[in-house]
Amino acid sequence: MKKFNLFKEIITADKKSLQEAINSGRKFGIRIDGEICHEPFGSQDILIYAGTVEANTPLEAALGKNYQVLEDNERVLIKASANWQEIIGFNKLRATYDDTTADGVDEFSTKEMEEIGWHATEFNIKYRTLVEIVEEKCDGTLICIEQEEPYQFSGLGFVDNLTHAKDVMFDYCQKEVKRVIAEDEDFTRDNLSEDELEAAEFFKAL
């Protein structure tokens, strides 16, 4: 997955398209690639702005005080990191996972991925581990704010192919559960609890 760090990125939108969206009176969004889109927003619409603007509002004020906007000939350059909390709000429902809280990732957006994550915890496989596997092996975008000093991270993950991500997670868990059963005395087949046995069978690890 590629990382889109709002602390570092400047979003470039077409000036004419943005002005038309403002003057339309309709709710519109600005995607991370600078494209203008309208409701209903799709699963791949990762937005840095969503809202309705009063017609003829000057561009530098149209998006609100938490955006830095600079007009550059036919382009509009936008910095959006100061509006991160709002950006979470209008993207969260379409994200594959939410890594914006102090508790980290605790749920996946699809039933199939969440079922894998839930069963995996029986063998001490954490959601964090599964997210790292997905970010390493799957295509998608992690929109985030990240800095090193002082350390700060908050992000939303959008996976391009959810079926592939599910398969990647399942394969990792299956191998890990088989390894644990083979190597850890506490998880030998005879020592498995009912829930652990159910999870092992779910992963076809017995």
GROMACS .gro file of N, CA and C in nm, residues 26-27 33 107 121 135 137:
model
   21
   26ARG      N    1  -2.418   2.208  -0.473
   26ARG     CA    2  -2.427   2.067  -0.434
   26ARG      C    3  -2.308   2.029  -0.344
   27LYS      N    4  -2.329   1.925  -0.265
   27LYS     CA    5  -2.218   1.873  -0.186
   27LYS      C    6  -2.119   1.807  -0.280
   33ASP      N    7  -0.617   1.278  -0.515
   33ASP     CA    8  -0.551   1.305  -0.643
   33ASP      C    9  -0.594   1.438  -0.704
  107GLU      N   10  -1.095  -0.355   1.424
  107GLU     CA   11  -1.206  -0.404   1.343
  107GLU      C   12  -1.174  -0.380   1.195
  121THR      N   13  -0.727  -1.398   1.685
  121THR     CA   14  -0.690  -1.360   1.821
  121THR      C   15  -0.681  -1.480   1.914
  135GLU      N   16  -0.070  -0.415   0.456
  135GLU     CA   17  -0.001  -0.297   0.403
  135GLU      C   18   0.123  -0.336   0.322
  137LYS      N   19   0.160  -0.638   0.152
  137LYS     CA   20   0.136  -0.728   0.038
  137LYS      C   21   0.018  -0.689  -0.051
   0.00000   0.00000   0.00000
